[in-house]
mmCIF file with all atom_site columns, C-alpha atoms in Angstrom:
data_model
loop_
_atom_site.group_PDB
_atom_site.id
_atom_site.type_symbol
_atom_site.label_atom_id
_atom_site.label_alt_id
_atom_site.label_comp_id
_atom_site.label_asym_id
_atom_site.label_entity_id
_atom_site.label_seq_id
_atom_site.pdbx_PDB_ins_code
_atom_site.Cartn_x
_atom_site.Cartn_y
_atom_site.Cartn_z
_atom_site.occupancy
_atom_site.B_iso_or_equiv
_atom_site.pdbx_formal_charge
_atom_site.auth_seq_id
_atom_site.auth_comp_id
_atom_site.auth_asym_id
_atom_site.auth_atom_id
_atom_site.pdbx_PDB_model_num
ATOM 1   C CA . MET H 1 1   ? 59.899  -11.009 25.480  1.00 0.00 ? 1   MET H CA 1
ATOM 2   C CA . VAL H 1 2   ? 58.054  -8.790  28.178  1.00 0.00 ? 2   VAL H CA 1
ATOM 3   C CA . LYS H 1 3   ? 58.589  -5.535  24.560  1.00 0.00 ? 3   LYS H CA 1
ATOM 4   C CA . VAL H 1 4   ? 57.656  -8.040  22.039  1.00 0.00 ? 4   VAL H CA 1
ATOM 5   C CA . HIS H 1 5   ? 54.510  -8.321  24.200  1.00 0.00 ? 5   HIS H CA 1
ATOM 6   C CA . LYS H 1 6   ? 53.555  -5.073  24.585  1.00 0.00 ? 6   LYS H CA 1
ATOM 7   C CA . VAL H 1 7   ? 54.021  -4.303  21.019  1.00 0.00 ? 7   VAL H CA 1
ATOM 8   C CA . LEU H 1 8   ? 51.143  -6.733  19.854  1.00 0.00 ? 8   LEU H CA 1
ATOM 9   C CA . LYS H 1 9   ? 49.284  -5.406  23.054  1.00 0.00 ? 9   LYS H CA 1
ATOM 10  C CA . LEU H 1 10  ? 49.145  -1.981  21.225  1.00 0.00 ? 10  LEU H CA 1
ATOM 11  C CA . LYS H 1 11  ? 48.767  -3.409  17.622  1.00 0.00 ? 11  LYS H CA 1
ATOM 12  C CA . HIS H 1 12  ? 45.952  -5.203  19.286  1.00 0.00 ? 12  HIS H CA 1
ATOM 13  C CA . LEU H 1 13  ? 44.334  -1.874  20.597  1.00 0.00 ? 13  LEU H CA 1
ATOM 14  C CA . VAL H 1 14  ? 45.526  -0.331  17.301  1.00 0.00 ? 14  VAL H CA 1
ATOM 15  C CA . PHE H 1 15  ? 43.277  -2.468  15.563  1.00 0.00 ? 15  PHE H CA 1
ATOM 16  C CA . PHE H 1 16  ? 40.076  -2.378  18.078  1.00 0.00 ? 16  PHE H CA 1
ATOM 17  C CA . ILE H 1 17  ? 40.130  1.173   17.724  1.00 0.00 ? 17  ILE H CA 1
ATOM 18  C CA . ASN H 1 18  ? 40.261  1.749   13.692  1.00 0.00 ? 18  ASN H CA 1
ATOM 19  C CA . PHE H 1 19  ? 37.537  -0.829  13.661  1.00 0.00 ? 19  PHE H CA 1
ATOM 20  C CA . LEU H 1 20  ? 35.520  0.845   16.117  1.00 0.00 ? 20  LEU H CA 1
ATOM 21  C CA . LEU H 1 21  ? 35.797  3.300   13.829  1.00 0.00 ? 21  LEU H CA 1
ATOM 22  C CA . PHE H 1 22  ? 35.417  2.382   10.885  1.00 0.00 ? 22  PHE H CA 1
ATOM 23  C CA . THR H 1 23  ? 31.923  0.319   12.047  1.00 0.00 ? 23  THR H CA 1
ATOM 24  C CA . PHE H 1 24  ? 31.091  4.001   13.670  1.00 0.00 ? 24  PHE H CA 1
ATOM 25  C CA . ILE H 1 25  ? 31.609  5.740   10.341  1.00 0.00 ? 25  ILE H CA 1
ATOM 26  C CA . CYS H 1 26  ? 29.922  2.958   8.593   1.00 0.00 ? 26  CYS H CA 1
ATOM 27  C CA . ASN H 1 27  ? 26.642  2.988   11.144  1.00 0.00 ? 27  ASN H CA 1
ATOM 28  C CA . ALA H 1 28  ? 26.954  6.951   10.478  1.00 0.00 ? 28  ALA H CA 1
ATOM 29  C CA . GLN H 1 29  ? 26.962  6.915   6.664   1.00 0.00 ? 29  GLN H CA 1
ATOM 30  C CA . THR H 1 30  ? 24.455  4.464   6.482   1.00 0.00 ? 30  THR H CA 1
ATOM 31  C CA . LYS H 1 31  ? 21.674  6.454   8.471   1.00 0.00 ? 31  LYS H CA 1
ATOM 32  C CA . LYS H 1 32  ? 22.954  9.538   6.598   1.00 0.00 ? 32  LYS H CA 1
ATOM 33  C CA . ASP H 1 33  ? 21.640  8.040   3.347   1.00 0.00 ? 33  ASP H CA 1
ATOM 34  C CA . SER H 1 34  ? 18.560  6.219   5.022   1.00 0.00 ? 34  SER H CA 1
ATOM 35  C CA . ALA H 1 35  ? 17.736  9.236   6.322   1.00 0.00 ? 35  ALA H CA 1
ATOM 36  C CA . SER H 1 36  ? 18.086  11.465  3.049   1.00 0.00 ? 36  SER H CA 1
ATOM 37  C CA . TYR H 1 37  ? 15.275  9.128   1.453   1.00 0.00 ? 37  TYR H CA 1
ATOM 38  C CA . GLY H 1 38  ? 12.649  10.967  4.315   1.00 0.00 ? 38  GLY H CA 1
ATOM 39  C CA . GLY H 1 39  ? 10.411  13.077  3.065   1.00 0.00 ? 39  GLY H CA 1
ATOM 40  C CA . GLN H 1 40  ? 10.573  12.117  -0.693  1.00 0.00 ? 40  GLN H CA 1
ATOM 41  C CA . PHE H 1 41  ? 6.236   13.476  -1.975  1.00 0.00 ? 41  PHE H CA 1
ATOM 42  C CA . SER H 1 42  ? 4.966   11.665  -4.821  1.00 0.00 ? 42  SER H CA 1
ATOM 43  C CA . LEU H 1 43  ? 1.915   11.928  -7.092  1.00 0.00 ? 43  LEU H CA 1
ATOM 44  C CA . GLY H 1 44  ? 0.531   8.790   -9.255  1.00 0.00 ? 44  GLY H CA 1
ATOM 45  C CA . MET H 1 45  ? -3.170  7.624   -10.233 1.00 0.00 ? 45  MET H CA 1
ATOM 46  C CA . ARG H 1 46  ? -3.794  3.983   -9.706  1.00 0.00 ? 46  ARG H CA 1
ATOM 47  C CA . ASN H 1 47  ? -6.301  1.656   -11.799 1.00 0.00 ? 47  ASN H CA 1
ATOM 48  C CA . THR H 1 48  ? -7.767  -0.734  -9.743  1.00 0.00 ? 48  THR H CA 1
ATOM 49  C CA . LEU H 1 49  ? -10.077 -4.114  -10.192 1.00 0.00 ? 49  LEU H CA 1
ATOM 50  C CA . SER H 1 50  ? -11.986 -5.689  -7.748  1.00 0.00 ? 50  SER H CA 1
ATOM 51  C CA . VAL H 1 51  ? -13.302 -9.509  -7.094  1.00 0.00 ? 51  VAL H CA 1
ATOM 52  C CA . PHE H 1 52  ? -14.460 -11.741 -4.977  1.00 0.00 ? 52  PHE H CA 1
ATOM 53  C CA . THR H 1 53  ? -17.629 -9.671  -3.671  1.00 0.00 ? 53  THR H CA 1
ATOM 54  C CA . ASP H 1 54  ? -20.624 -10.600 -1.704  1.00 0.00 ? 54  ASP H CA 1
ATOM 55  C CA . ALA H 1 55  ? -22.195 -9.135  -5.385  1.00 0.00 ? 55  ALA H CA 1
ATOM 56  C CA . GLN H 1 56  ? -20.339 -12.384 -6.942  1.00 0.00 ? 56  GLN H CA 1
ATOM 57  C CA . SER H 1 57  ? -19.186 -9.488  -9.862  1.00 0.00 ? 57  SER H CA 1
ATOM 58  C CA . VAL H 1 58  ? -15.635 -8.012  -10.988 1.00 0.00 ? 58  VAL H CA 1
ATOM 59  C CA . GLY H 1 59  ? -15.656 -4.077  -10.650 1.00 0.00 ? 59  GLY H CA 1
ATOM 60  C CA . MET H 1 60  ? -13.209 -1.616  -11.834 1.00 0.00 ? 60  MET H CA 1
ATOM 61  C CA . GLY H 1 61  ? -11.914 1.874   -11.083 1.00 0.00 ? 61  GLY H CA 1
ATOM 62  C CA . SER H 1 62  ? -9.825  4.303   -11.013 1.00 0.00 ? 62  SER H CA 1
ATOM 63  C CA . GLY H 1 63  ? -8.417  6.405   -8.453  1.00 0.00 ? 63  GLY H CA 1
ATOM 64  C CA . GLY H 1 64  ? -5.023  9.100   -7.415  1.00 0.00 ? 64  GLY H CA 1
ATOM 65  C CA . GLU H 1 65  ? -2.378  9.005   -4.666  1.00 0.00 ? 65  GLU H CA 1
ATOM 66  C CA . PHE H 1 66  ? 0.252   10.512  -3.116  1.00 0.00 ? 66  PHE H CA 1
ATOM 67  C CA . ARG H 1 67  ? 3.359   8.798   -0.875  1.00 0.00 ? 67  ARG H CA 1
ATOM 68  C CA . ILE H 1 68  ? 5.603   10.301  1.898   1.00 0.00 ? 68  ILE H CA 1
ATOM 69  C CA . ARG H 1 69  ? 8.722   8.208   2.402   1.00 0.00 ? 69  ARG H CA 1
ATOM 70  C CA . LEU H 1 70  ? 9.450   7.385   5.952   1.00 0.00 ? 70  LEU H CA 1
ATOM 71  C CA . ASP H 1 71  ? 12.907  5.966   5.816   1.00 0.00 ? 71  ASP H CA 1
ATOM 72  C CA . LYS H 1 72  ? 14.747  3.452   3.129   1.00 0.00 ? 72  LYS H CA 1
ATOM 73  C CA . LEU H 1 73  ? 12.488  0.898   3.365   1.00 0.00 ? 73  LEU H CA 1
ATOM 74  C CA . ILE H 1 74  ? 9.718   2.127   4.830   1.00 0.00 ? 74  ILE H CA 1
ATOM 75  C CA . ASN H 1 75  ? 6.981   4.608   2.542   1.00 0.00 ? 75  ASN H CA 1
ATOM 76  C CA . THR H 1 76  ? 3.087   5.703   2.687   1.00 0.00 ? 76  THR H CA 1
ATOM 77  C CA . GLU H 1 77  ? 0.371   5.692   0.652   1.00 0.00 ? 77  GLU H CA 1
ATOM 78  C CA . TRP H 1 78  ? -2.485  7.593   0.983   1.00 0.00 ? 78  TRP H CA 1
ATOM 79  C CA . PHE H 1 79  ? -4.851  6.970   -1.773  1.00 0.00 ? 79  PHE H CA 1
ATOM 80  C CA . ALA H 1 80  ? -9.073  7.258   -2.759  1.00 0.00 ? 80  ALA H CA 1
ATOM 81  C CA . ASP H 1 81  ? -9.914  5.667   -5.728  1.00 0.00 ? 81  ASP H CA 1
ATOM 82  C CA . TYR H 1 82  ? -14.177 4.460   -7.076  1.00 0.00 ? 82  TYR H CA 1
ATOM 83  C CA . ILE H 1 83  ? -15.065 1.352   -8.369  1.00 0.00 ? 83  ILE H CA 1
ATOM 84  C CA . SER H 1 84  ? -18.458 0.322   -10.258 1.00 0.00 ? 84  SER H CA 1
ATOM 85  C CA . THR H 1 85  ? -19.240 -3.392  -10.061 1.00 0.00 ? 85  THR H CA 1
ATOM 86  C CA . ASP H 1 86  ? -22.434 -4.374  -12.238 1.00 0.00 ? 86  ASP H CA 1
ATOM 87  C CA . ILE H 1 87  ? -24.161 -6.897  -10.786 1.00 0.00 ? 87  ILE H CA 1
ATOM 88  C CA . GLN H 1 88  ? -24.843 -9.677  -13.259 1.00 0.00 ? 88  GLN H CA 1
ATOM 89  C CA . GLY H 1 89  ? -26.777 -6.571  -15.244 1.00 0.00 ? 89  GLY H CA 1
ATOM 90  C CA . LEU H 1 90  ? -29.731 -6.218  -12.673 1.00 0.00 ? 90  LEU H CA 1
ATOM 91  C CA . GLY H 1 91  ? -27.969 -3.678  -10.909 1.00 0.00 ? 91  GLY H CA 1
ATOM 92  C CA . TYR H 1 92  ? -25.264 -2.058  -9.652  1.00 0.00 ? 92  TYR H CA 1
ATOM 93  C CA . ARG H 1 93  ? -22.417 -1.096  -6.627  1.00 0.00 ? 93  ARG H CA 1
ATOM 94  C CA . ARG H 1 94  ? -20.706 1.886   -5.959  1.00 0.00 ? 94  ARG H CA 1
ATOM 95  C CA . ASP H 1 95  ? -17.769 2.083   -3.721  1.00 0.00 ? 95  ASP H CA 1
ATOM 96  C CA . ALA H 1 96  ? -15.415 4.856   -2.593  1.00 0.00 ? 96  ALA H CA 1
ATOM 97  C CA . HIS H 1 97  ? -12.455 4.673   -0.676  1.00 0.00 ? 97  HIS H CA 1
ATOM 98  C CA . ILE H 1 98  ? -10.380 7.133   1.244   1.00 0.00 ? 98  ILE H CA 1
ATOM 99  C CA . GLY H 1 99  ? -6.878  5.700   3.237   1.00 0.00 ? 99  GLY H CA 1
ATOM 100 C CA . TRP H 1 100 ? -3.634  4.892   4.083   1.00 0.00 ? 100 TRP H CA 1
ATOM 101 C CA . SER H 1 101 ? -0.636  1.869   3.565   1.00 0.00 ? 101 SER H CA 1
ATOM 102 C CA . VAL H 1 102 ? 2.558   2.011   5.110   1.00 0.00 ? 102 VAL H CA 1
ATOM 103 C CA . LEU H 1 103 ? 5.152   0.094   2.762   1.00 0.00 ? 103 LEU H CA 1
ATOM 104 C CA . PHE H 1 104 ? 7.973   -1.856  3.781   1.00 0.00 ? 104 PHE H CA 1
ATOM 105 C CA . TYR H 1 105 ? 10.493  -2.770  1.309   1.00 0.00 ? 105 TYR H CA 1
ATOM 106 C CA . LEU H 1 106 ? 12.189  -6.199  1.029   1.00 0.00 ? 106 LEU H CA 1
ATOM 107 C CA . SER H 1 107 ? 15.285  -4.588  -0.519  1.00 0.00 ? 107 SER H CA 1
ATOM 108 C CA . LYS H 1 108 ? 18.211  -3.009  0.703   1.00 0.00 ? 108 LYS H CA 1
ATOM 109 C CA . ASN H 1 109 ? 18.293  -0.766  -2.418  1.00 0.00 ? 109 ASN H CA 1
ATOM 110 C CA . PRO H 1 110 ? 14.775  -0.157  -3.182  1.00 0.00 ? 110 PRO H CA 1
ATOM 111 C CA . LEU H 1 111 ? 15.095  2.835   -5.952  1.00 0.00 ? 111 LEU H CA 1
ATOM 112 C CA . THR H 1 112 ? 17.654  0.841   -7.835  1.00 0.00 ? 112 THR H CA 1
ATOM 113 C CA . VAL H 1 113 ? 16.425  2.393   -11.326 1.00 0.00 ? 113 VAL H CA 1
ATOM 114 C CA . GLY H 1 114 ? 15.837  -0.713  -13.814 1.00 0.00 ? 114 GLY H CA 1
ATOM 115 C CA . LYS H 1 115 ? 15.028  -3.307  -10.914 1.00 0.00 ? 115 LYS H CA 1
ATOM 116 C CA . VAL H 1 116 ? 12.177  -4.527  -9.314  1.00 0.00 ? 116 VAL H CA 1
ATOM 117 C CA . THR H 1 117 ? 11.285  -3.884  -5.543  1.00 0.00 ? 117 THR H CA 1
ATOM 118 C CA . PHE H 1 118 ? 8.813   -6.153  -3.423  1.00 0.00 ? 118 PHE H CA 1
ATOM 119 C CA . TYR H 1 119 ? 7.067   -4.897  -0.608  1.00 0.00 ? 119 TYR H CA 1
ATOM 120 C CA . LEU H 1 120 ? 4.863   -5.961  2.069   1.00 0.00 ? 120 LEU H CA 1
ATOM 121 C CA . LEU H 1 121 ? 2.038   -3.532  2.991   1.00 0.00 ? 121 LEU H CA 1
ATOM 122 C CA . ALA H 1 122 ? -0.752  -2.981  5.651   1.00 0.00 ? 122 ALA H CA 1
ATOM 123 C CA . GLY H 1 123 ? -2.829  -0.189  6.042   1.00 0.00 ? 123 GLY H CA 1
ATOM 124 C CA . HIS H 1 124 ? -6.553  1.100   6.788   1.00 0.00 ? 124 HIS H CA 1
ATOM 125 C CA . CYS H 1 125 ? -9.337  3.265   5.390   1.00 0.00 ? 125 CYS H CA 1
ATOM 126 C CA . PHE H 1 126 ? -12.545 4.576   5.087   1.00 0.00 ? 126 PHE H CA 1
ATOM 127 C CA . ASP H 1 127 ? -15.559 3.697   2.029   1.00 0.00 ? 127 ASP H CA 1
ATOM 128 C CA . TYR H 1 128 ? -18.752 5.059   1.087   1.00 0.00 ? 128 TYR H CA 1
ATOM 129 C CA . THR H 1 129 ? -20.873 2.049   -0.188  1.00 0.00 ? 129 THR H CA 1
ATOM 130 C CA . LYS H 1 130 ? -24.170 2.063   -2.484  1.00 0.00 ? 130 LYS H CA 1
ATOM 131 C CA . VAL H 1 131 ? -26.016 -0.815  -3.615  1.00 0.00 ? 131 VAL H CA 1
ATOM 132 C CA . TYR H 1 132 ? -29.248 -0.324  -6.020  1.00 0.00 ? 132 TYR H CA 1
ATOM 133 C CA . SER H 1 133 ? -31.157 -1.552  -8.605  1.00 0.00 ? 133 SER H CA 1
ATOM 134 C CA . VAL H 1 134 ? -31.538 -0.890  -12.619 1.00 0.00 ? 134 VAL H CA 1
ATOM 135 C CA . TYR H 1 135 ? -35.511 -1.430  -12.142 1.00 0.00 ? 135 TYR H CA 1
ATOM 136 C CA . PRO H 1 136 ? -37.176 1.135   -10.546 1.00 0.00 ? 136 PRO H CA 1
ATOM 137 C CA . GLY H 1 137 ? -39.738 0.545   -7.093  1.00 0.00 ? 137 GLY H CA 1
ATOM 138 C CA . VAL H 1 138 ? -36.662 -1.742  -5.880  1.00 0.00 ? 138 VAL H CA 1
ATOM 139 C CA . ALA H 1 139 ? -35.082 -1.093  -2.472  1.00 0.00 ? 139 ALA H CA 1
ATOM 140 C CA . SER H 1 140 ? -31.451 0.436   -2.232  1.00 0.00 ? 140 SER H CA 1
ATOM 141 C CA . ALA H 1 141 ? -29.253 0.225   0.732   1.00 0.00 ? 141 ALA H CA 1
ATOM 142 C CA . GLN H 1 142 ? -25.978 2.448   1.034   1.00 0.00 ? 142 GLN H CA 1
ATOM 143 C CA . ARG H 1 143 ? -23.542 2.737   3.534   1.00 0.00 ? 143 ARG H CA 1
ATOM 144 C CA . TRP H 1 144 ? -20.750 3.788   5.144   1.00 0.00 ? 144 TRP H CA 1
ATOM 145 C CA . SER H 1 145 ? -17.602 1.911   6.979   1.00 0.00 ? 145 SER H CA 1
ATOM 146 C CA . SER H 1 146 ? -13.845 1.141   7.793   1.00 0.00 ? 146 SER H CA 1
ATOM 147 C CA . ALA H 1 147 ? -11.852 -0.868  6.784   1.00 0.00 ? 147 ALA H CA 1
ATOM 148 C CA . VAL H 1 148 ? -8.606  -2.487  7.219   1.00 0.00 ? 148 VAL H CA 1
ATOM 149 C CA . GLN H 1 149 ? -5.935  -4.145  4.201   1.00 0.00 ? 149 GLN H CA 1
ATOM 150 C CA . GLY H 1 150 ? -2.661  -6.136  3.761   1.00 0.00 ? 150 GLY H CA 1
ATOM 151 C CA . GLY H 1 151 ? -1.106  -7.173  0.827   1.00 0.00 ? 151 GLY H CA 1
ATOM 152 C CA . MET H 1 152 ? 2.260   -6.982  -1.299  1.00 0.00 ? 152 MET H CA 1
ATOM 153 C CA . GLY H 1 153 ? 3.176   -5.822  -4.209  1.00 0.00 ? 153 GLY H CA 1
ATOM 154 C CA . ILE H 1 154 ? 6.064   -4.452  -6.459  1.00 0.00 ? 154 ILE H CA 1
ATOM 155 C CA . HIS H 1 155 ? 7.733   -1.190  -7.975  1.00 0.00 ? 155 HIS H CA 1
ATOM 156 C CA . TRP H 1 156 ? 9.008   -1.405  -11.330 1.00 0.00 ? 156 TRP H CA 1
ATOM 157 C CA . ASN H 1 157 ? 11.514  2.088   -11.068 1.00 0.00 ? 157 ASN H CA 1
ATOM 158 C CA . LEU H 1 158 ? 11.735  3.129   -14.483 1.00 0.00 ? 158 LEU H CA 1
ATOM 159 C CA . THR H 1 159 ? 14.060  5.927   -13.058 1.00 0.00 ? 159 THR H CA 1
ATOM 160 C CA . LYS H 1 160 ? 14.960  7.231   -9.296  1.00 0.00 ? 160 LYS H CA 1
ATOM 161 C CA . LYS H 1 161 ? 11.937  9.818   -9.517  1.00 0.00 ? 161 LYS H CA 1
ATOM 162 C CA . LEU H 1 162 ? 9.239   7.686   -11.451 1.00 0.00 ? 162 LEU H CA 1
ATOM 163 C CA . ASP H 1 163 ? 8.159   4.238   -11.016 1.00 0.00 ? 163 ASP H CA 1
ATOM 164 C CA . ILE H 1 164 ? 5.338   1.665   -12.283 1.00 0.00 ? 164 ILE H CA 1
ATOM 165 C CA . SER H 1 165 ? 3.419   -0.743  -9.247  1.00 0.00 ? 165 SER H CA 1
ATOM 166 C CA . LEU H 1 166 ? 1.797   -3.503  -9.337  1.00 0.00 ? 166 LEU H CA 1
ATOM 167 C CA . LEU H 1 167 ? -0.184  -4.270  -5.751  1.00 0.00 ? 167 LEU H CA 1
ATOM 168 C CA . SER H 1 168 ? -2.414  -7.041  -4.403  1.00 0.00 ? 168 SER H CA 1
ATOM 169 C CA . GLN H 1 169 ? -4.433  -6.675  -1.153  1.00 0.00 ? 169 GLN H CA 1
ATOM 170 C CA . TYR H 1 170 ? -7.515  -8.105  0.572   1.00 0.00 ? 170 TYR H CA 1
ATOM 171 C CA . MET H 1 171 ? -9.777  -5.712  1.979   1.00 0.00 ? 171 MET H CA 1
ATOM 172 C CA . LEU H 1 172 ? -11.975 -6.493  5.097   1.00 0.00 ? 172 LEU H CA 1
ATOM 173 C CA . HIS H 1 173 ? -14.899 -4.376  5.643   1.00 0.00 ? 173 HIS H CA 1
ATOM 174 C CA . LEU H 1 174 ? -16.910 -3.302  9.284   1.00 0.00 ? 174 LEU H CA 1
ATOM 175 C CA . GLY H 1 175 ? -19.817 -2.330  8.737   1.00 0.00 ? 175 GLY H CA 1
ATOM 176 C CA . THR H 1 176 ? -23.860 -2.485  8.529   1.00 0.00 ? 176 THR H CA 1
ATOM 177 C CA . ASN H 1 177 ? -25.084 -5.816  6.720   1.00 0.00 ? 177 ASN H CA 1
ATOM 178 C CA . VAL H 1 178 ? -26.112 -5.054  2.816   1.00 0.00 ? 178 VAL H CA 1
ATOM 179 C CA . ILE H 1 179 ? -27.267 -8.145  1.594   1.00 0.00 ? 179 ILE H CA 1
ATOM 180 C CA . THR H 1 180 ? -27.731 -8.524  -2.419  1.00 0.00 ? 180 THR H CA 1
ATOM 181 C CA . SER H 1 181 ? -29.686 -11.726 -3.657  1.00 0.00 ? 181 SER H CA 1
ATOM 182 C CA . ILE H 1 182 ? -31.070 -12.687 -7.147  1.00 0.00 ? 182 ILE H CA 1
ATOM 183 C CA . ASP H 1 183 ? -35.085 -13.778 -7.318  1.00 0.00 ? 183 ASP H CA 1
ATOM 184 C CA . ASN H 1 184 ? -36.757 -14.971 -9.695  1.00 0.00 ? 184 ASN H CA 1
ATOM 185 C CA . ILE H 1 185 ? -40.772 -14.009 -10.689 1.00 0.00 ? 185 ILE H CA 1
ATOM 186 C CA . GLY H 1 186 ? -41.374 -16.269 -13.571 1.00 0.00 ? 186 GLY H CA 1
ATOM 187 C CA . SER H 1 187 ? -39.159 -15.913 -16.214 1.00 0.00 ? 187 SER H CA 1
ATOM 188 C CA . TYR H 1 188 ? -37.929 -12.529 -14.916 1.00 0.00 ? 188 TYR H CA 1
ATOM 189 C CA . GLN H 1 189 ? -34.820 -11.999 -12.237 1.00 0.00 ? 189 GLN H CA 1
ATOM 190 C CA . TYR H 1 190 ? -34.804 -8.783  -10.513 1.00 0.00 ? 190 TYR H CA 1
ATOM 191 C CA . LEU H 1 191 ? -32.130 -7.845  -7.779  1.00 0.00 ? 191 LEU H CA 1
ATOM 192 C CA . SER H 1 192 ? -33.086 -7.815  -4.193  1.00 0.00 ? 192 SER H CA 1
ATOM 193 C CA . ILE H 1 193 ? -31.397 -5.622  -1.530  1.00 0.00 ? 193 ILE H CA 1
ATOM 194 C CA . THR H 1 194 ? -31.525 -5.597  2.283   1.00 0.00 ? 194 THR H CA 1
ATOM 195 C CA . GLN H 1 195 ? -29.631 -3.931  5.285   1.00 0.00 ? 195 GLN H CA 1
ATOM 196 C CA . GLY H 1 196 ? -29.723 -5.965  8.166   1.00 0.00 ? 196 GLY H CA 1
ATOM 197 C CA . PRO H 1 197 ? -28.882 -4.907  11.618  1.00 0.00 ? 197 PRO H CA 1
ATOM 198 C CA . GLY H 1 198 ? -25.435 -5.682  13.199  1.00 0.00 ? 198 GLY H CA 1
ATOM 199 C CA . LEU H 1 199 ? -21.774 -5.334  11.544  1.00 0.00 ? 199 LEU H CA 1
ATOM 200 C CA . SER H 1 200 ? -20.639 -7.521  9.107   1.00 0.00 ? 200 SER H CA 1
ATOM 201 C CA . ARG H 1 201 ? -17.223 -8.688  7.420   1.00 0.00 ? 201 ARG H CA 1
ATOM 202 C CA . GLU H 1 202 ? -16.749 -7.952  4.630   1.00 0.00 ? 202 GLU H CA 1
ATOM 203 C CA . GLY H 1 203 ? -14.318 -8.745  1.767   1.00 0.00 ? 203 GLY H CA 1
ATOM 204 C CA . HIS H 1 204 ? -12.414 -8.404  -1.615  1.00 0.00 ? 204 HIS H CA 1
ATOM 205 C CA . LEU H 1 205 ? -9.439  -8.607  -2.666  1.00 0.00 ? 205 LEU H CA 1
ATOM 206 C CA . LEU H 1 206 ? -8.386  -5.391  -4.870  1.00 0.00 ? 206 LEU H CA 1
ATOM 207 C CA . THR H 1 207 ? -5.667  -5.681  -7.483  1.00 0.00 ? 207 THR H CA 1
ATOM 208 C CA . THR H 1 208 ? -4.370  -2.086  -8.254  1.00 0.00 ? 208 THR H CA 1
ATOM 209 C CA . LEU H 1 209 ? -1.794  -0.988  -11.303 1.00 0.00 ? 209 LEU H CA 1
ATOM 210 C CA . THR H 1 210 ? -0.530  2.969   -10.558 1.00 0.00 ? 210 THR H CA 1
ATOM 211 C CA . VAL H 1 211 ? 1.895   5.214   -11.508 1.00 0.00 ? 211 VAL H CA 1
ATOM 212 C CA . ASN H 1 212 ? 3.958   7.709   -9.415  1.00 0.00 ? 212 ASN H CA 1
ATOM 213 C CA . TYR H 1 213 ? 6.426   10.864  -9.894  1.00 0.00 ? 213 TYR H CA 1
ATOM 214 C CA . GLU H 1 214 ? 8.904   12.220  -7.356  1.00 0.00 ? 214 GLU H CA 1
ATOM 215 C CA . ILE H 1 215 ? 8.199   15.786  -7.448  1.00 0.00 ? 215 ILE H CA 1
ATOM 216 C CA . GLY H 1 216 ? 10.004  16.877  -4.162  1.00 0.00 ? 216 GLY H CA 1
ATOM 217 C CA . ASN H 1 217 ? 10.612  16.805  -0.829  1.00 0.00 ? 217 ASN H CA 1
ATOM 218 C CA . LEU H 1 218 ? 9.313   17.712  1.908   1.00 0.00 ? 218 LEU H CA 1
ATOM 219 C CA . TRP H 1 219 ? 12.409  18.258  4.645   1.00 0.00 ? 219 TRP H CA 1
ATOM 220 C CA . GLY H 1 220 ? 14.371  20.405  2.393   1.00 0.00 ? 220 GLY H CA 1
ATOM 221 C CA . ARG H 1 221 ? 16.610  18.017  1.144   1.00 0.00 ? 221 ARG H CA 1
ATOM 222 C CA . LYS H 1 222 ? 17.846  17.124  -2.318  1.00 0.00 ? 222 LYS H CA 1
#
């Protein structure tokens, strides 16, 4: 009985050691696979639709971006775009954004070819805004501001290097207050533009379509 008991103990010990080795190997492989994603560098272009601005009009714009991947499930996106908004034919609003976002993938295999990958994003940007009337003599306004953004999106991975992405994010600007209103003089309308003191919290919803292609690895990995 003592011999059988010792044999069982030995079997349990061997099983436990094998389990630890298996766990270690799997964990090491996971870290290796995750690390192999780091440094991926992609270039892309973007088209953006802006809605729900104080101008109560829809803006459209375009720009470029690049991505630097940090991990299997974490990516970064650095972008610049220029958006033009027609304010009911009475004036225009121009917005230029330069910013970055962190992408958090919700899939264990974010680079699966032919499948859609969902992600959450959060980030920050700097922007320049100018609002002016189509009529001469009407005051215009401009400002520099800072903004934070958050939202979600999807990648459609056409290949391991090429993807089409669609994202929607809400951008909240913190800057000086630019107010627009439409005034009537007889049968004519014109755009009134004022720039008040203090800070405003102006937000708008951005929907962006992008195309990105991986061109290399910054860390030197293949």
